[in-house]
Amino acid sequence: LAMPVELDKGEEATRGISFPFIAIIVLLLIAAGIASSVDTREELVPKRKAFPEFPMSIEGWKGRQASMSTEVVSTLKLTDYILARYSKDAEAPVNFYAAYYESQRKGASPHSPRVCMPGGGWQISDLSRIRVGELPVNRVIIKKGSRRQLVYYWFQQRGRMIANEYFMKWYLFKDAVLLNRTDGALVRVTTMVSSKENIKDADSRLIGFTRLLLPVLPSYIPE
């Protein structure tokens, strides 16, 4: 019979720690070091136009800006925003909202519309992801009794347009390290779905309006 081999305590401890465990610890230490160095650097904040200058006439759509209360703006911790209602001929209006953050280092970042949209009796009835040309957007239908609204939203940050919130967080970390930038925005467009139209009509309206927005946005949300 093979005799058991007695190991000293140091050898037992070494064999008890697996390589993956050691690798995870090393990666966590590296990530902590990177995060610490990022927080101490002066962040790059690109020049941009302010949203009060945003055009209120876009290819026949006429807009009117509104404002949020000081308490709401303070809670959102945003740098700049636009909240405007655009109308065109017999079309149902489109509400346009964008919240810009010059820095997202210290907890200031766009609130997920999935959390914010339900409220006041409105509930999410459908959520999917579609493309408007090359732009990925989250497409949401919210309902309140017999009333419906269609919502598109995406994150526009440092030259990227992203629908996936987890990817957005990854690129935020990556760009903080490599570019020393964390600026970016949430962009949202919304329209009511009237009782005289179907959801495809509302989709067509938002798709058309979104395509008109895209060339204008980079002056206000830097690439």
Short mmCIF file of the C-alpha atoms (twelve columns), coordinates in Angstrom:
data_MODEL
# 
_entry.id   MODEL 
# 
loop_
_atom_site.group_PDB 
_atom_site.id 
_atom_site.type_symbol 
_atom_site.label_atom_id 
_atom_site.label_alt_id 
_atom_site.label_comp_id 
_atom_site.label_asym_id 
_atom_site.label_seq_id 
_atom_site.Cartn_x 
_atom_site.Cartn_y 
_atom_site.Cartn_z 
_atom_site.pdbx_PDB_model_num 
ATOM 1   C CA . LEU A 1   0.000   0.000  0.000   1 
ATOM 2   C CA . ALA A 2   1.173   3.536  -0.773  1 
ATOM 3   C CA . MET A 3   2.101   5.408  2.347   1 
ATOM 4   C CA . PRO A 4   0.528   8.843  2.830   1 
ATOM 5   C CA . VAL A 5   2.958   11.710 2.301   1 
ATOM 6   C CA . GLU A 6   2.850   14.317 5.006   1 
ATOM 7   C CA . LEU A 7   3.015   17.904 3.714   1 
ATOM 8   C CA . ASP A 8   4.231   20.779 5.771   1 
ATOM 9   C CA . LYS A 9   1.796   23.632 6.378   1 
ATOM 10  C CA . GLY A 10  3.429   25.969 3.855   1 
ATOM 11  C CA . GLU A 11  3.095   23.426 1.039   1 
ATOM 12  C CA . GLU A 12  -0.517  22.697 1.995   1 
ATOM 13  C CA . ALA A 13  -1.387  26.403 1.795   1 
ATOM 14  C CA . THR A 14  0.294   26.805 -1.603  1 
ATOM 15  C CA . ARG A 15  -1.505  23.817 -3.123  1 
ATOM 16  C CA . GLY A 16  -4.840  24.959 -1.680  1 
ATOM 17  C CA . ILE A 17  -4.887  28.198 -3.697  1 
ATOM 18  C CA . SER A 18  -5.818  27.695 -7.348  1 
ATOM 19  C CA . PHE A 19  -4.349  29.669 -10.243 1 
ATOM 20  C CA . PRO A 20  -7.743  31.151 -11.292 1 
ATOM 21  C CA . PHE A 21  -8.207  32.486 -7.766  1 
ATOM 22  C CA . ILE A 22  -4.778  34.131 -7.821  1 
ATOM 23  C CA . ALA A 23  -5.499  35.586 -11.284 1 
ATOM 24  C CA . ILE A 24  -8.784  37.090 -10.078 1 
ATOM 25  C CA . ILE A 25  -7.067  38.702 -7.093  1 
ATOM 26  C CA . VAL A 26  -4.358  40.174 -9.338  1 
ATOM 27  C CA . LEU A 27  -6.950  41.551 -11.790 1 
ATOM 28  C CA . LEU A 28  -8.956  43.103 -8.951  1 
ATOM 29  C CA . LEU A 29  -5.823  44.790 -7.604  1 
ATOM 30  C CA . ILE A 30  -4.969  46.116 -11.066 1 
ATOM 31  C CA . ALA A 31  -8.537  47.385 -11.577 1 
ATOM 32  C CA . ALA A 32  -8.471  49.089 -8.169  1 
ATOM 33  C CA . GLY A 33  -5.178  50.764 -9.056  1 
ATOM 34  C CA . ILE A 34  -6.510  51.947 -12.410 1 
ATOM 35  C CA . ALA A 35  -9.714  53.275 -10.830 1 
ATOM 36  C CA . SER A 36  -7.684  55.149 -8.221  1 
ATOM 37  C CA . SER A 37  -5.446  56.746 -10.867 1 
ATOM 38  C CA . VAL A 38  -8.451  57.737 -13.007 1 
ATOM 39  C CA . ASP A 39  -10.079 59.563 -10.086 1 
ATOM 40  C CA . THR A 40  -6.963  61.671 -9.506  1 
ATOM 41  C CA . ARG A 41  -6.544  62.865 -13.123 1 
ATOM 42  C CA . GLU A 42  -8.115  66.067 -14.353 1 
ATOM 43  C CA . GLU A 43  -10.794 64.903 -16.771 1 
ATOM 44  C CA . LEU A 44  -10.994 66.078 -20.388 1 
ATOM 45  C CA . VAL A 45  -14.277 67.881 -21.059 1 
ATOM 46  C CA . PRO A 46  -14.830 68.644 -24.772 1 
ATOM 47  C CA . LYS A 47  -16.340 71.885 -26.003 1 
ATOM 48  C CA . ARG A 48  -19.959 71.756 -27.103 1 
ATOM 49  C CA . LYS A 49  -23.026 73.866 -27.809 1 
ATOM 50  C CA . ALA A 50  -25.522 74.274 -24.968 1 
ATOM 51  C CA . PHE A 51  -28.981 72.742 -25.405 1 
ATOM 52  C CA . PRO A 52  -30.802 76.105 -25.096 1 
ATOM 53  C CA . GLU A 53  -29.293 76.798 -28.549 1 
ATOM 54  C CA . PHE A 54  -30.810 73.638 -30.047 1 
ATOM 55  C CA . PRO A 55  -32.777 74.420 -33.237 1 
ATOM 56  C CA . MET A 56  -36.509 74.703 -32.778 1 
ATOM 57  C CA . SER A 57  -37.109 74.157 -36.489 1 
ATOM 58  C CA . ILE A 58  -35.985 70.876 -38.081 1 
ATOM 59  C CA . GLU A 59  -37.168 70.034 -41.580 1 
ATOM 60  C CA . GLY A 60  -40.709 71.321 -40.992 1 
ATOM 61  C CA . TRP A 61  -40.919 70.208 -37.360 1 
ATOM 62  C CA . LYS A 62  -41.484 73.201 -35.061 1 
ATOM 63  C CA . GLY A 63  -40.397 72.869 -31.459 1 
ATOM 64  C CA . ARG A 64  -40.991 74.543 -28.146 1 
ATOM 65  C CA . GLN A 65  -38.685 74.001 -25.190 1 
ATOM 66  C CA . ALA A 66  -39.946 73.253 -21.700 1 
ATOM 67  C CA . SER A 67  -38.117 73.082 -18.385 1 
ATOM 68  C CA . MET A 68  -37.912 70.773 -15.402 1 
ATOM 69  C CA . SER A 69  -38.036 71.886 -11.792 1 
ATOM 70  C CA . THR A 70  -34.820 72.765 -9.989  1 
ATOM 71  C CA . GLU A 71  -35.391 69.809 -7.644  1 
ATOM 72  C CA . VAL A 72  -35.604 67.332 -10.543 1 
ATOM 73  C CA . VAL A 73  -32.509 68.739 -12.244 1 
ATOM 74  C CA . SER A 74  -30.614 68.543 -8.951  1 
ATOM 75  C CA . THR A 75  -31.701 64.932 -8.421  1 
ATOM 76  C CA . LEU A 76  -30.610 63.911 -11.917 1 
ATOM 77  C CA . LYS A 77  -27.192 65.596 -11.405 1 
ATOM 78  C CA . LEU A 78  -27.016 66.440 -15.108 1 
ATOM 79  C CA . THR A 79  -24.906 69.152 -16.715 1 
ATOM 80  C CA . ASP A 80  -27.329 70.232 -19.425 1 
ATOM 81  C CA . TYR A 81  -30.592 69.017 -20.900 1 
ATOM 82  C CA . ILE A 82  -33.264 69.670 -23.476 1 
ATOM 83  C CA . LEU A 83  -36.958 68.918 -23.129 1 
ATOM 84  C CA . ALA A 84  -38.896 69.985 -26.209 1 
ATOM 85  C CA . ARG A 85  -42.159 69.230 -27.996 1 
ATOM 86  C CA . TYR A 86  -42.045 69.191 -31.794 1 
ATOM 87  C CA . SER A 87  -45.111 69.386 -34.056 1 
ATOM 88  C CA . LYS A 88  -45.572 69.139 -37.801 1 
ATOM 89  C CA . ASP A 89  -48.798 69.641 -39.776 1 
ATOM 90  C CA . ALA A 90  -51.322 66.913 -38.938 1 
ATOM 91  C CA . GLU A 91  -48.692 64.640 -37.356 1 
ATOM 92  C CA . ALA A 92  -48.957 63.780 -33.677 1 
ATOM 93  C CA . PRO A 93  -46.295 65.674 -31.687 1 
ATOM 94  C CA . VAL A 94  -42.919 64.168 -30.772 1 
ATOM 95  C CA . ASN A 95  -41.339 64.868 -27.389 1 
ATOM 96  C CA . PHE A 96  -37.549 65.059 -27.427 1 
ATOM 97  C CA . TYR A 97  -35.436 64.748 -24.283 1 
ATOM 98  C CA . ALA A 98  -31.665 64.547 -23.915 1 
ATOM 99  C CA . ALA A 99  -29.690 64.654 -20.675 1 
ATOM 100 C CA . TYR A 100 -25.994 65.493 -21.004 1 
ATOM 101 C CA . TYR A 101 -23.319 64.757 -18.389 1 
ATOM 102 C CA . GLU A 102 -19.874 66.293 -18.805 1 
ATOM 103 C CA . SER A 103 -18.575 63.771 -16.254 1 
ATOM 104 C CA . GLN A 104 -19.893 60.448 -14.973 1 
ATOM 105 C CA . ARG A 105 -17.083 59.728 -12.550 1 
ATOM 106 C CA . LYS A 106 -18.803 60.300 -9.228  1 
ATOM 107 C CA . GLY A 107 -22.172 58.620 -9.519  1 
ATOM 108 C CA . ALA A 108 -23.676 61.135 -11.943 1 
ATOM 109 C CA . SER A 109 -25.058 59.223 -14.928 1 
ATOM 110 C CA . PRO A 110 -28.287 58.928 -16.936 1 
ATOM 111 C CA . HIS A 111 -31.124 57.206 -15.113 1 
ATOM 112 C CA . SER A 112 -32.358 54.136 -16.942 1 
ATOM 113 C CA . PRO A 113 -35.662 54.924 -18.687 1 
ATOM 114 C CA . ARG A 114 -36.795 51.411 -17.788 1 
ATOM 115 C CA . VAL A 115 -36.917 52.628 -14.201 1 
ATOM 116 C CA . CYS A 116 -38.124 56.174 -14.864 1 
ATOM 117 C CA . MET A 117 -40.839 55.555 -17.471 1 
ATOM 118 C CA . PRO A 118 -43.255 53.571 -15.281 1 
ATOM 119 C CA . GLY A 119 -45.036 56.116 -13.133 1 
ATOM 120 C CA . GLY A 120 -48.225 58.101 -13.012 1 
ATOM 121 C CA . GLY A 121 -50.147 54.988 -13.966 1 
ATOM 122 C CA . TRP A 122 -48.030 54.243 -17.075 1 
ATOM 123 C CA . GLN A 123 -46.679 50.709 -17.420 1 
ATOM 124 C CA . ILE A 124 -44.258 49.102 -19.877 1 
ATOM 125 C CA . SER A 125 -46.200 46.693 -22.096 1 
ATOM 126 C CA . ASP A 126 -43.474 45.859 -24.616 1 
ATOM 127 C CA . LEU A 127 -39.721 46.340 -24.826 1 
ATOM 128 C CA . SER A 128 -37.477 45.403 -27.728 1 
ATOM 129 C CA . ARG A 129 -34.389 46.592 -29.572 1 
ATOM 130 C CA . ILE A 130 -34.441 47.787 -33.171 1 
ATOM 131 C CA . ARG A 131 -32.221 49.720 -35.569 1 
ATOM 132 C CA . VAL A 132 -32.880 53.054 -37.205 1 
ATOM 133 C CA . GLY A 133 -30.312 52.777 -39.969 1 
ATOM 134 C CA . GLU A 134 -27.050 52.144 -38.103 1 
ATOM 135 C CA . LEU A 135 -28.469 53.425 -34.815 1 
ATOM 136 C CA . PRO A 136 -29.470 50.801 -32.218 1 
ATOM 137 C CA . VAL A 137 -32.418 51.959 -30.114 1 
ATOM 138 C CA . ASN A 138 -34.511 50.563 -27.299 1 
ATOM 139 C CA . ARG A 139 -38.145 50.532 -28.411 1 
ATOM 140 C CA . VAL A 140 -40.701 50.679 -25.604 1 
ATOM 141 C CA . ILE A 141 -44.492 50.750 -25.607 1 
ATOM 142 C CA . ILE A 142 -46.055 52.116 -22.436 1 
ATOM 143 C CA . LYS A 143 -49.765 51.948 -21.649 1 
ATOM 144 C CA . LYS A 144 -52.188 53.664 -19.306 1 
ATOM 145 C CA . GLY A 145 -55.687 52.280 -19.681 1 
ATOM 146 C CA . SER A 146 -56.494 52.569 -23.399 1 
ATOM 147 C CA . ARG A 147 -53.770 55.168 -24.024 1 
ATOM 148 C CA . ARG A 148 -50.405 54.218 -25.519 1 
ATOM 149 C CA . GLN A 149 -47.078 55.919 -26.051 1 
ATOM 150 C CA . LEU A 150 -44.119 54.762 -28.129 1 
ATOM 151 C CA . VAL A 151 -40.633 55.526 -26.816 1 
ATOM 152 C CA . TYR A 152 -37.196 55.211 -28.434 1 
ATOM 153 C CA . TYR A 153 -34.052 55.763 -26.380 1 
ATOM 154 C CA . TRP A 154 -30.321 55.218 -26.636 1 
ATOM 155 C CA . PHE A 155 -27.046 56.360 -25.061 1 
ATOM 156 C CA . GLN A 156 -24.831 58.675 -27.127 1 
ATOM 157 C CA . GLN A 157 -21.375 58.875 -25.621 1 
ATOM 158 C CA . ARG A 158 -17.947 59.872 -26.981 1 
ATOM 159 C CA . GLY A 159 -18.774 59.031 -30.582 1 
ATOM 160 C CA . ARG A 160 -20.704 55.828 -29.810 1 
ATOM 161 C CA . MET A 161 -24.445 55.241 -29.984 1 
ATOM 162 C CA . ILE A 162 -25.395 52.359 -27.698 1 
ATOM 163 C CA . ALA A 163 -28.686 50.730 -26.730 1 
ATOM 164 C CA . ASN A 164 -27.326 48.121 -24.307 1 
ATOM 165 C CA . GLU A 165 -26.888 49.612 -20.830 1 
ATOM 166 C CA . TYR A 166 -24.228 47.065 -19.822 1 
ATOM 167 C CA . PHE A 167 -22.112 47.886 -22.892 1 
ATOM 168 C CA . MET A 168 -22.555 51.553 -22.069 1 
ATOM 169 C CA . LYS A 169 -21.047 50.986 -18.612 1 
ATOM 170 C CA . TRP A 170 -18.141 48.986 -20.097 1 
ATOM 171 C CA . TYR A 171 -17.274 51.712 -22.614 1 
ATOM 172 C CA . LEU A 172 -17.594 54.297 -19.868 1 
ATOM 173 C CA . PHE A 173 -14.878 52.512 -17.853 1 
ATOM 174 C CA . LYS A 174 -12.709 51.904 -20.935 1 
ATOM 175 C CA . ASP A 175 -12.860 55.528 -22.098 1 
ATOM 176 C CA . ALA A 176 -12.207 56.823 -18.595 1 
ATOM 177 C CA . VAL A 177 -8.935  54.878 -18.625 1 
ATOM 178 C CA . LEU A 178 -7.838  55.350 -22.242 1 
ATOM 179 C CA . LEU A 179 -9.355  58.712 -23.200 1 
ATOM 180 C CA . ASN A 180 -9.715  60.361 -19.782 1 
ATOM 181 C CA . ARG A 181 -13.323 61.179 -20.735 1 
ATOM 182 C CA . THR A 182 -16.665 60.114 -19.260 1 
ATOM 183 C CA . ASP A 183 -18.972 62.654 -20.922 1 
ATOM 184 C CA . GLY A 184 -22.136 61.439 -22.614 1 
ATOM 185 C CA . ALA A 185 -25.897 61.629 -22.846 1 
ATOM 186 C CA . LEU A 186 -29.177 59.781 -22.808 1 
ATOM 187 C CA . VAL A 187 -31.398 60.581 -25.803 1 
ATOM 188 C CA . ARG A 188 -35.142 59.825 -25.830 1 
ATOM 189 C CA . VAL A 189 -37.977 60.525 -28.261 1 
ATOM 190 C CA . THR A 190 -41.634 59.819 -27.447 1 
ATOM 191 C CA . THR A 191 -44.968 60.046 -29.251 1 
ATOM 192 C CA . MET A 192 -48.571 59.241 -28.400 1 
ATOM 193 C CA . VAL A 193 -50.293 56.493 -30.380 1 
ATOM 194 C CA . SER A 194 -53.731 57.878 -31.157 1 
ATOM 195 C CA . SER A 195 -56.853 55.740 -31.338 1 
ATOM 196 C CA . LYS A 196 -57.006 56.462 -35.086 1 
ATOM 197 C CA . GLU A 197 -53.614 54.948 -35.894 1 
ATOM 198 C CA . ASN A 198 -51.712 51.738 -35.305 1 
ATOM 199 C CA . ILE A 199 -48.301 51.284 -33.766 1 
ATOM 200 C CA . LYS A 200 -46.600 51.174 -37.186 1 
ATOM 201 C CA . ASP A 201 -47.712 54.760 -37.819 1 
ATOM 202 C CA . ALA A 202 -46.079 55.848 -34.569 1 
ATOM 203 C CA . ASP A 203 -42.918 53.896 -35.477 1 
ATOM 204 C CA . SER A 204 -42.767 55.663 -38.825 1 
ATOM 205 C CA . ARG A 205 -43.093 59.052 -37.099 1 
ATOM 206 C CA . LEU A 206 -40.325 58.377 -34.570 1 
ATOM 207 C CA . ILE A 207 -38.011 56.819 -37.152 1 
ATOM 208 C CA . GLY A 208 -38.391 59.863 -39.398 1 
ATOM 209 C CA . PHE A 209 -37.833 62.314 -36.564 1 
ATOM 210 C CA . THR A 210 -34.844 60.365 -35.198 1 
ATOM 211 C CA . ARG A 211 -33.152 60.429 -38.596 1 
ATOM 212 C CA . LEU A 212 -33.489 64.216 -38.646 1 
ATOM 213 C CA . LEU A 213 -32.008 64.489 -35.137 1 
ATOM 214 C CA . LEU A 214 -28.880 62.442 -35.746 1 
ATOM 215 C CA . PRO A 215 -26.924 64.976 -37.859 1 
ATOM 216 C CA . VAL A 216 -27.715 67.770 -35.357 1 
ATOM 217 C CA . LEU A 217 -26.802 66.001 -32.102 1 
ATOM 218 C CA . PRO A 218 -22.961 65.855 -32.330 1 
ATOM 219 C CA . SER A 219 -22.677 69.635 -31.823 1 
ATOM 220 C CA . TYR A 220 -24.401 69.191 -28.451 1 
ATOM 221 C CA . ILE A 221 -23.151 65.688 -27.573 1 
ATOM 222 C CA . PRO A 222 -19.447 65.648 -28.547 1 
ATOM 223 C CA . GLU A 223 -17.930 62.711 -30.384 1 
# 
